[in-house]
CSV table of C-alpha atoms in Angstrom, one decimal:
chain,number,residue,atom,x,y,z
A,1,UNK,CA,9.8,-28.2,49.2
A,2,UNK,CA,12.6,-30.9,50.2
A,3,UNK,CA,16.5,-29.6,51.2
A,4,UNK,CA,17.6,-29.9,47.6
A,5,UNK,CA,14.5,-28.7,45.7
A,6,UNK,CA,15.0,-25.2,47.8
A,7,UNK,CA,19.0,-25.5,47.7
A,8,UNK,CA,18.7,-25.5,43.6
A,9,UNK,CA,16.1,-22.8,43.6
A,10,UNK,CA,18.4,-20.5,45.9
A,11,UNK,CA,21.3,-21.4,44.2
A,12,UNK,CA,19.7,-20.3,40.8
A,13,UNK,CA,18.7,-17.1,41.9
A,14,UNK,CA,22.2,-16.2,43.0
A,15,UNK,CA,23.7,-17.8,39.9
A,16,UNK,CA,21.3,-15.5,37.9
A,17,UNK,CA,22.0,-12.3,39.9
A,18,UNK,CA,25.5,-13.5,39.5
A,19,UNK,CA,25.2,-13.2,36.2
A,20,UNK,CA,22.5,-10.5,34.9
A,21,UNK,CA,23.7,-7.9,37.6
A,22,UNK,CA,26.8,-5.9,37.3
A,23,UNK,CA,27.6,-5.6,40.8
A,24,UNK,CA,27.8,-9.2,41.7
A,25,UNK,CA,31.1,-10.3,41.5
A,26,UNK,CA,32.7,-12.8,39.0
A,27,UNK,CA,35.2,-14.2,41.4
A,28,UNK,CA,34.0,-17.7,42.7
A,29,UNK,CA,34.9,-18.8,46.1
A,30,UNK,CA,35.4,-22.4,46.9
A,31,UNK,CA,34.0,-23.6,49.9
A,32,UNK,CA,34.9,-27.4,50.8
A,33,UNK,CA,32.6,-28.0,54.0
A,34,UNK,CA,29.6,-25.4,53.5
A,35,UNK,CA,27.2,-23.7,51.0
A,36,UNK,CA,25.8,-20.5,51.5
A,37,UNK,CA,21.7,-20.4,50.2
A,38,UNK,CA,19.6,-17.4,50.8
A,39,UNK,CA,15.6,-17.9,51.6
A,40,UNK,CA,12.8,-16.1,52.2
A,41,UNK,CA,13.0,-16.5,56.3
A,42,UNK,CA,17.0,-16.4,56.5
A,43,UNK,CA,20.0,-17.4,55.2
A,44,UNK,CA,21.3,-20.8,55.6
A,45,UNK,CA,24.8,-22.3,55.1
A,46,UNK,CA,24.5,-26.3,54.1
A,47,UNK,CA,27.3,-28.9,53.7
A,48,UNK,CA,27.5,-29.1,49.8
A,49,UNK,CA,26.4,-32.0,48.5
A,50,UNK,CA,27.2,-31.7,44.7
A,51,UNK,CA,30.5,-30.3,43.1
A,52,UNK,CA,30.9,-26.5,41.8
A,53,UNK,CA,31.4,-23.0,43.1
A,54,UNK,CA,29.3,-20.3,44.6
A,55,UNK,CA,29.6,-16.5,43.7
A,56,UNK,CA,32.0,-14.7,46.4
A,57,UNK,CA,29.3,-12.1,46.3
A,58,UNK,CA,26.5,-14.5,47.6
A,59,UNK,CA,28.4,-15.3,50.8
A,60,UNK,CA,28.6,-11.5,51.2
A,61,UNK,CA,25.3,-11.0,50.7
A,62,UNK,CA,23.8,-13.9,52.9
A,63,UNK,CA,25.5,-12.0,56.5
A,64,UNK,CA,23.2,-9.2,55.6
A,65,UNK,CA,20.4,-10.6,57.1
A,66,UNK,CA,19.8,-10.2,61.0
A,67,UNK,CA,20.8,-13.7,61.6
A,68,UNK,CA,21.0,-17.1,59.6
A,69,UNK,CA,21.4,-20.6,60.1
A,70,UNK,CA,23.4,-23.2,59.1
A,71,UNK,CA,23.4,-26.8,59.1
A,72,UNK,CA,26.8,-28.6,61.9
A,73,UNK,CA,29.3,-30.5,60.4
A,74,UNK,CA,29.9,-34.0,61.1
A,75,UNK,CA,32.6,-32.5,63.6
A,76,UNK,CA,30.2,-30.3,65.4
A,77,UNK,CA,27.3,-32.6,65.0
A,78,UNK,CA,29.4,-35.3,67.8
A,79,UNK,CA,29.7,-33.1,70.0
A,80,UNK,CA,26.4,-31.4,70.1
A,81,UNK,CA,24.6,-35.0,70.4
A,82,UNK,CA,26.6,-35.9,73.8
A,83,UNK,CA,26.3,-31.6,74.4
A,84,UNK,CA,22.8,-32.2,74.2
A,85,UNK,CA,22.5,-35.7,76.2
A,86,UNK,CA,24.4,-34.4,78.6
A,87,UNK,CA,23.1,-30.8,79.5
A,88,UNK,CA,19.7,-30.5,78.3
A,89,UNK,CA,16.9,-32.3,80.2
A,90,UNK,CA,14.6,-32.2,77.0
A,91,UNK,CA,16.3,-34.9,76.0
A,92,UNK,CA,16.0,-38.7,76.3
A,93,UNK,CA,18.8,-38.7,79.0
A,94,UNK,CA,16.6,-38.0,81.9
A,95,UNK,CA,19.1,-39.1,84.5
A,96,UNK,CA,18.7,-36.1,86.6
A,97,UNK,CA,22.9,-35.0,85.7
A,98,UNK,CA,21.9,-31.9,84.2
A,99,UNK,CA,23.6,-29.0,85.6
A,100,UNK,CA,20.3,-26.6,86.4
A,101,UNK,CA,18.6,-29.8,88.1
A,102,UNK,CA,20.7,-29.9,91.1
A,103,UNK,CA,19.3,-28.1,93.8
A,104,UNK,CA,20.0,-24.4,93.9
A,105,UNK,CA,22.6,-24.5,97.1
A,106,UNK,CA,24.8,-26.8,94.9
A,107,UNK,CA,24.6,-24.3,92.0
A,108,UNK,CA,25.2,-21.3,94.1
A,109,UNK,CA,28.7,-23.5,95.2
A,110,UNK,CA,29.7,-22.6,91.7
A,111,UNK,CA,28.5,-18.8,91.9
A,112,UNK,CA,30.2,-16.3,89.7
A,113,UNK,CA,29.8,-14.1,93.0
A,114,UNK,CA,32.8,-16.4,94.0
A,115,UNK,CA,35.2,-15.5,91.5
A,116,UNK,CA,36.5,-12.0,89.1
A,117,UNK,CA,36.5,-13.6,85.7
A,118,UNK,CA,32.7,-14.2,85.0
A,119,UNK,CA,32.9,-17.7,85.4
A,120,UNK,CA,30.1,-20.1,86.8
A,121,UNK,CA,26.5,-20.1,87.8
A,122,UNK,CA,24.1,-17.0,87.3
A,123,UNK,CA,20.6,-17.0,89.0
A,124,UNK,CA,17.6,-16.0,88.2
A,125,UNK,CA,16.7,-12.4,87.5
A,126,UNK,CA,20.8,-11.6,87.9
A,127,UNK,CA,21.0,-10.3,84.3
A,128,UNK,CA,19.0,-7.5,82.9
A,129,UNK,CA,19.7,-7.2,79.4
A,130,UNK,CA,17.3,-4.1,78.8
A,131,UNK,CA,17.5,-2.0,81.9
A,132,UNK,CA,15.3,1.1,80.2
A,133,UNK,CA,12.2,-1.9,79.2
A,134,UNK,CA,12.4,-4.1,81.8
A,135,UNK,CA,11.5,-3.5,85.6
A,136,UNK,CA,12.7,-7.1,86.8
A,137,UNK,CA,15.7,-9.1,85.3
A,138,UNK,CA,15.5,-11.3,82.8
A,139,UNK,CA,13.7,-14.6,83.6
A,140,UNK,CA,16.4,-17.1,83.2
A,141,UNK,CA,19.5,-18.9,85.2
A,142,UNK,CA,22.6,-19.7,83.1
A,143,UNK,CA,26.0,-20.8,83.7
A,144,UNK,CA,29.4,-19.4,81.8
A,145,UNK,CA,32.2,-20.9,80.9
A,146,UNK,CA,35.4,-19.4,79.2
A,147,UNK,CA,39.1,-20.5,77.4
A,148,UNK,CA,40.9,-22.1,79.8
A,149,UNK,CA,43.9,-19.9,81.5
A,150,UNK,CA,45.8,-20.9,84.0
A,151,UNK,CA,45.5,-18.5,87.0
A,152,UNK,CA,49.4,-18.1,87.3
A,153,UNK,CA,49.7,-17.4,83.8
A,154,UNK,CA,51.2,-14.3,82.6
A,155,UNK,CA,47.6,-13.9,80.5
A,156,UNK,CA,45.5,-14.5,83.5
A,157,UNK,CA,48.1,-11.8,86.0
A,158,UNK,CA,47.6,-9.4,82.1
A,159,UNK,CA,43.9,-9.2,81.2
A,160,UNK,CA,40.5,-9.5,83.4
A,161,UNK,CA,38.2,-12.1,82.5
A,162,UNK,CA,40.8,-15.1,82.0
A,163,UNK,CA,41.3,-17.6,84.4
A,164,UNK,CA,40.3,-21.6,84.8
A,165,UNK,CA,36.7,-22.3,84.6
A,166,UNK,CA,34.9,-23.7,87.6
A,167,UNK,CA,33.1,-26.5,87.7
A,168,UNK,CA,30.0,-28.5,89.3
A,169,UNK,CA,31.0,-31.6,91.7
A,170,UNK,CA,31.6,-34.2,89.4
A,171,UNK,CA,30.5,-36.9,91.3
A,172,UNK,CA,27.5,-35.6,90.9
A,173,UNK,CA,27.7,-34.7,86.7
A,174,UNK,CA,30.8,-37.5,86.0
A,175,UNK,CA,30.4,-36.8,82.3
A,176,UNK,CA,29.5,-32.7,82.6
A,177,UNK,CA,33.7,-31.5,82.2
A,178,UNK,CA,34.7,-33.3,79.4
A,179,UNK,CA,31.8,-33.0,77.1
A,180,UNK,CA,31.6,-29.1,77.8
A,181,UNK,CA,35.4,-28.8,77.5
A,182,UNK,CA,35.0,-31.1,74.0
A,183,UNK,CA,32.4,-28.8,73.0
A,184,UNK,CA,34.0,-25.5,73.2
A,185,UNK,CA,37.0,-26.4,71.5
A,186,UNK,CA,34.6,-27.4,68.7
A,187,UNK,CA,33.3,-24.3,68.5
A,188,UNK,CA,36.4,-22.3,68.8
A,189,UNK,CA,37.5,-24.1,65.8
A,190,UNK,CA,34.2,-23.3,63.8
A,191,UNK,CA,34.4,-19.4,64.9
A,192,UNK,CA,37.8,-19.0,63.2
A,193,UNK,CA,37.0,-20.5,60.4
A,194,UNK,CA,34.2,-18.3,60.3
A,195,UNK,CA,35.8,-15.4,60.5
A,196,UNK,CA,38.5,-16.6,57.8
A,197,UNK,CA,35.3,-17.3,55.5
A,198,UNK,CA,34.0,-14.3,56.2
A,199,UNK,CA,37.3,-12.0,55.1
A,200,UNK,CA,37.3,-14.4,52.0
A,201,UNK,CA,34.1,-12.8,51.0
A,202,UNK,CA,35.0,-9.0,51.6
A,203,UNK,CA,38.2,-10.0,49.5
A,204,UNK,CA,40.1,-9.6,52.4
A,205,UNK,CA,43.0,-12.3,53.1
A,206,UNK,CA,41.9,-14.8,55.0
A,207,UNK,CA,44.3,-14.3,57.7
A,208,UNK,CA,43.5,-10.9,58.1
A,209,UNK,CA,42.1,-11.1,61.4
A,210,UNK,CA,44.2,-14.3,62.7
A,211,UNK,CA,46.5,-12.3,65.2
A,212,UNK,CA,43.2,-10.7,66.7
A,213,UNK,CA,41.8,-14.2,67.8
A,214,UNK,CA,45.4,-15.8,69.0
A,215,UNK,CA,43.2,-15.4,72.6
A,216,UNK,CA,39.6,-15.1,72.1
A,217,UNK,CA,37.2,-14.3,74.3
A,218,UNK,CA,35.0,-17.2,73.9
A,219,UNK,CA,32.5,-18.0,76.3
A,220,UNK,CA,29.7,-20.5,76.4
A,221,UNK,CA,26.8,-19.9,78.1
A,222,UNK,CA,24.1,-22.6,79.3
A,223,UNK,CA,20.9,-20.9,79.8
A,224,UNK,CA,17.3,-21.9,81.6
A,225,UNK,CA,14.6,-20.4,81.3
A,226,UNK,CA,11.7,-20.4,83.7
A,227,UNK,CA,8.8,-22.0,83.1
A,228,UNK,CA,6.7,-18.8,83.5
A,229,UNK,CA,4.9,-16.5,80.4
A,230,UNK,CA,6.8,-12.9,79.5
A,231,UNK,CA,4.3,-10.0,79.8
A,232,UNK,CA,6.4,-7.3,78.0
A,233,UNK,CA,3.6,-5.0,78.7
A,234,UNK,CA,4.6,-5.0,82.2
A,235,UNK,CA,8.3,-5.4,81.7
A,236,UNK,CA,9.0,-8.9,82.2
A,237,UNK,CA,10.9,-10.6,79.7
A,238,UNK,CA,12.7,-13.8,79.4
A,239,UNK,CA,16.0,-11.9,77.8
A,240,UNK,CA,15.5,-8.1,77.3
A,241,UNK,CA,16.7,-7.0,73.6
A,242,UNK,CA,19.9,-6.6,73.2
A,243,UNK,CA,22.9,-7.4,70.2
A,244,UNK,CA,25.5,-9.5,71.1
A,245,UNK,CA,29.1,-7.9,72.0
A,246,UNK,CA,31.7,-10.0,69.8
A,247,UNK,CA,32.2,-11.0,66.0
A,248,UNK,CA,29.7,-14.2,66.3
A,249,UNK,CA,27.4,-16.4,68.5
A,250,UNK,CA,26.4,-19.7,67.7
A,251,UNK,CA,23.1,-20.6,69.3
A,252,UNK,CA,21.7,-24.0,70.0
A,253,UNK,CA,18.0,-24.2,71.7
A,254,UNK,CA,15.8,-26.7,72.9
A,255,UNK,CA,13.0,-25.6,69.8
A,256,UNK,CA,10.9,-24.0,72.4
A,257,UNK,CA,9.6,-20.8,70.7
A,258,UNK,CA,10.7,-17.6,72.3
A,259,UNK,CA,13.8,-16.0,70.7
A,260,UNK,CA,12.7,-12.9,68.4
A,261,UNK,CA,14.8,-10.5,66.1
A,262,UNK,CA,14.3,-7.1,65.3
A,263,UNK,CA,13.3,-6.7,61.7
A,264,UNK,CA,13.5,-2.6,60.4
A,265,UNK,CA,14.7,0.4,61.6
A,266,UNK,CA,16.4,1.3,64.6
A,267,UNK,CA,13.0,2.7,66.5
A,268,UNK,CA,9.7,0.8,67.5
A,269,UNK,CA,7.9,2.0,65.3
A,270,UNK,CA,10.2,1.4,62.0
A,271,UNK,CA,10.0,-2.3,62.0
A,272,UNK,CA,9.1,-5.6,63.9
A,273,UNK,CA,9.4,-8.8,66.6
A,274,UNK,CA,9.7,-12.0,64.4
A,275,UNK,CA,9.6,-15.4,65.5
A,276,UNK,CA,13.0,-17.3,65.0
A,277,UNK,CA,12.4,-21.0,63.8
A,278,UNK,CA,14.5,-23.7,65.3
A,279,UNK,CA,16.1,-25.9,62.8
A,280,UNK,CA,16.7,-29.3,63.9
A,281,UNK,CA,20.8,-30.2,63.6
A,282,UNK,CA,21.2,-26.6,63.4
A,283,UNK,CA,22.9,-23.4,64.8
A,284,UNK,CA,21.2,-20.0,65.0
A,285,UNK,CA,24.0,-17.5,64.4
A,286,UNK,CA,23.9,-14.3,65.3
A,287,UNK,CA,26.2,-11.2,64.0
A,288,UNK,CA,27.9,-9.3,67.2
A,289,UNK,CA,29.4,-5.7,67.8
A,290,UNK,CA,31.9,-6.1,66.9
A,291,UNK,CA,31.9,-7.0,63.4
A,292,UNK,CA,29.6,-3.8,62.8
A,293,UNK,CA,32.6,-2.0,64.0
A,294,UNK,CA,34.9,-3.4,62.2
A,295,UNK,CA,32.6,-3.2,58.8
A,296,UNK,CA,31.7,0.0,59.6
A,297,UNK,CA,28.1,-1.1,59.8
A,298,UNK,CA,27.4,-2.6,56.7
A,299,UNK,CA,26.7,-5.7,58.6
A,300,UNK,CA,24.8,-4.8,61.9
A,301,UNK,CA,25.0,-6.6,64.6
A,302,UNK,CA,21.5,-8.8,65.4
A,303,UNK,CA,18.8,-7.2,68.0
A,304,UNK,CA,16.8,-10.1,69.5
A,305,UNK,CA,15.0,-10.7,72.3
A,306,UNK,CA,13.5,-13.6,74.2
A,307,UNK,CA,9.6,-13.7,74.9
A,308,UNK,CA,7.6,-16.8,76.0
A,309,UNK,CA,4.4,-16.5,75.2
A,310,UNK,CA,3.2,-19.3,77.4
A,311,UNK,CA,4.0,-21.1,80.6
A,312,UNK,CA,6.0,-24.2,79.9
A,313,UNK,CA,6.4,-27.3,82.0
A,314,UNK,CA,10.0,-27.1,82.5
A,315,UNK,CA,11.4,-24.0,80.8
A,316,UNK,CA,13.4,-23.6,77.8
A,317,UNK,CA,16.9,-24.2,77.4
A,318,UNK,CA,19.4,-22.9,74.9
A,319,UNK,CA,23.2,-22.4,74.7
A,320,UNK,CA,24.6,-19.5,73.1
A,321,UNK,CA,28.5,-19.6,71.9
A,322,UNK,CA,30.3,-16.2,71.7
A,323,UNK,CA,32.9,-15.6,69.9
A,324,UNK,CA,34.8,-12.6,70.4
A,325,UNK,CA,38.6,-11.7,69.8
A,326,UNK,CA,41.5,-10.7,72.0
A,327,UNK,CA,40.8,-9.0,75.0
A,328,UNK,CA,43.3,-6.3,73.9
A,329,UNK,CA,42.2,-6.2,70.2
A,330,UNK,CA,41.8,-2.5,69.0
A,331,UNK,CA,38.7,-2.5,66.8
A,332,UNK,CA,38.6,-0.3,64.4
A,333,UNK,CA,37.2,-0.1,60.3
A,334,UNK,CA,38.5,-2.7,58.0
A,335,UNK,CA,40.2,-1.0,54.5
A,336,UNK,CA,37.1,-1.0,52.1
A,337,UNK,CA,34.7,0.3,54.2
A,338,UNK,CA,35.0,4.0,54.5
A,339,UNK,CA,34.7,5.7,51.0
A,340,UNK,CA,37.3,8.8,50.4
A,341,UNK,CA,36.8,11.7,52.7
A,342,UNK,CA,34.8,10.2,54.9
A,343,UNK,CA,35.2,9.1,58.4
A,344,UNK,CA,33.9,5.8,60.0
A,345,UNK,CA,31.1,5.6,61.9
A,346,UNK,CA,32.8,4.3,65.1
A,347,UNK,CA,35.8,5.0,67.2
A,348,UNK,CA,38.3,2.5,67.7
A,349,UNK,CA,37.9,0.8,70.8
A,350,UNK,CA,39.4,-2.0,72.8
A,351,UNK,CA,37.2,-5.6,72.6
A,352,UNK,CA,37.7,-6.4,76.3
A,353,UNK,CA,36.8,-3.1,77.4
A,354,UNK,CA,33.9,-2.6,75.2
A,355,UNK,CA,33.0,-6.1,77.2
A,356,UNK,CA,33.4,-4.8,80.9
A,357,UNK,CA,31.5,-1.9,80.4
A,358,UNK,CA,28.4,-4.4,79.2
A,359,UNK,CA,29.2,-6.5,82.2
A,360,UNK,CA,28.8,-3.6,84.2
A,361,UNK,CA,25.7,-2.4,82.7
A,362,UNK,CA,23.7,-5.7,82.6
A,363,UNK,CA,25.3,-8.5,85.4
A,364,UNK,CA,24.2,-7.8,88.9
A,365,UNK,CA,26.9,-10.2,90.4
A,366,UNK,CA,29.5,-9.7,88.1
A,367,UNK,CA,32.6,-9.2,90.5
A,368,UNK,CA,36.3,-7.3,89.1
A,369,UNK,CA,39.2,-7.0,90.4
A,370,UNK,CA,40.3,-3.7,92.0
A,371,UNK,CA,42.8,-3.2,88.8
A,372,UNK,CA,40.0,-3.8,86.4
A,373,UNK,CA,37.8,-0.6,87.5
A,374,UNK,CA,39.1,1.4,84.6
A,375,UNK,CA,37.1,3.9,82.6
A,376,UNK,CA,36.0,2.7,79.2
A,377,UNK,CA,38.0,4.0,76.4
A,378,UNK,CA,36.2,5.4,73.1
A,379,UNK,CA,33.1,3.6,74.6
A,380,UNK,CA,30.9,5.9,72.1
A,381,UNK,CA,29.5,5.2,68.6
């Protein structure tokens, strides 16, 4: 079944709910760039390509899933073709320029062990995502970069983790700093307006959440797998399970199979593994902490994994975008989602916090400054 075959058969289905059951709302959203479908393996979001509105309700709906997918934007789509020329080495730009080709003294220049805001080169094994699973760290190198902040800044002196990035020598990757820099603002862009679409659904203002994300803790995150199999039976995974921290990550990959979500319950033996399909021109988007928190866990965040079931020839390579809010952002439930007389699920807590204590728990390297220590507040839930 062709793109528009399957978009008119999902959109009758929600036009039909829309219509024959009462709790579907009647209020249409308008959405100018993107149409939400729903399908048997996911839910997609699509630039429309005919006129007409879609059900509020069916936008709701499609972030129940554990993840979905979504077609770029012209916008996006620029930036991830030079992203992807430049940084990934699965692509017909073999030039050797790719970041985790240099050789491993020139990446360790660029440590994170050299700085206190998270920023650079990780090695292998440095991150264990799944310390109670795994008994070796996950099977992958990465490199992170954030927002820029100047280090004088008052922001930077304020909150840990902000601070300029750090870069490779760019005689050696001439082209490596202003594609990554073009493709973070890209995705900034598209994780507010995410979060604006989102609120639009839960007939929320838009702007509900716009003073939360005036500083976001964004971070982009090149990752390389090695070219070895997992065996899970022995602990040894690629990325241990875990759900991401913020409100949303956007996740490119190279279309080598590995990534996995949990489908089910919260035990092993309630539910699942399932294979994650790469779609070509597409993001993998997956639903952080945070928003659990602040829906009170109508829409959980997404517990996924990496596993490679077979040695490749040079890895796998992926590059997940997180989008998180202010460092100083008290989460707590958004009106709506607490019925009378109850309580919510979770305590308020602060984003950045919440984020240092996962730092803490999973990064080997990760490096604070001695007025960071702090004990987590609230971290319970």
């Amino acid at each position: 079944m062709d793109l528009y075959h399957t978009m008119g058969f999902c959109c009758s289905i929600y036009f039909l709910k829309a219509v024959i059951l009462p709790f579907y709302s009647r209020v249409f959203l308008r959405l100018p760039e993107y149409l939400f479908v729903q399908h048997r393996s996911g839910s997609y979001l699509y630039p429309r390509y005919f006129s007409g509105c879609v059900p509020a309700s069916c936008v709701t709906r499609s972030y129940r899933p554990l993840f979905f997918r979504f077609i770029t934007s012209r916008e996006i789509s620029t930036y991830q073709l030079r992203f992807r020329l430049t940084v990934f080495p699965f692509s017909s730009f073999v030039s050797g320029q790719a970041f985790f080709s240099l050789p491993l003294d020139e990446k360790e220049k660029v440590s994170v062990r050299h700085n206190k805001i998270n920023r650079g080169y990780t090695a292998f094994e440095e991150e264990t995502l799944d310390p109670t699973r795994q008994t070796r760290g996950d099977t992958k190198e990465g490199f992170y970069l954030g927002r820029e902040v100047a280090m004088e800044s008052e922001e930077a002196r304020s909150f840990p983790l902000h601070g300029p990035n750090v870069w490779p020598d760019p005689v050696k990757l001439p082209r490596w700093r202003p594609v990554m820099n073009a493709y973070f603002t890209a995705l900034s862009s598209l994780g507010l307006r995410t979060v604006r679409l989102l609120l639009r659904a839960l007939g929320l203002p838009e702007h509900h959440l716009d003073d939360t994300f005036t500083r976001p803790m964004a971070a982009l995150r090149l990752l390389h797998y090695s070219t070895q199999a997992s065996n899970p039976s022995e602990g040894v995974y690629a990325a241990g399970a875990h759900t991401d921290y913020g409100m949303f990550t956007f996740l490119m990959t190279d279309h080598t199979p590995g990534l996995q979500v949990w489908r089910g319950g919260a035990g092993q033996e309630d539910g699942s593994w399932q294979e994650v399909p790469a779609v070509e021109g597409a993001f993998i988007v997956n639903l952080g902490d945070m928003l659990q928190r602040w829906t009170n866990d109508v829409f959980k965040s997404t517990a996924h994994r990496v596993v490679i079931q077979e040695a490749t020839e040079e890895g796998r390579y992926s590059a997940p975008f997180f989008y998180e809010p202010n460092f100083d952002t008290l989460v707590a439930c958004l009106p709506g989602f607490v019925k009378e007389g109850e309580v919510p699920r979770h305590v308020p807590i602060k984003s950045g916090e919440y984020l240092l204590g996962k730092y803490r728990q999973t990064h080997r390297d990760f490096v604070e400054k001695a007025d960071d220590n702090h004990t987590l507040e609230n971290h319970a839930g």
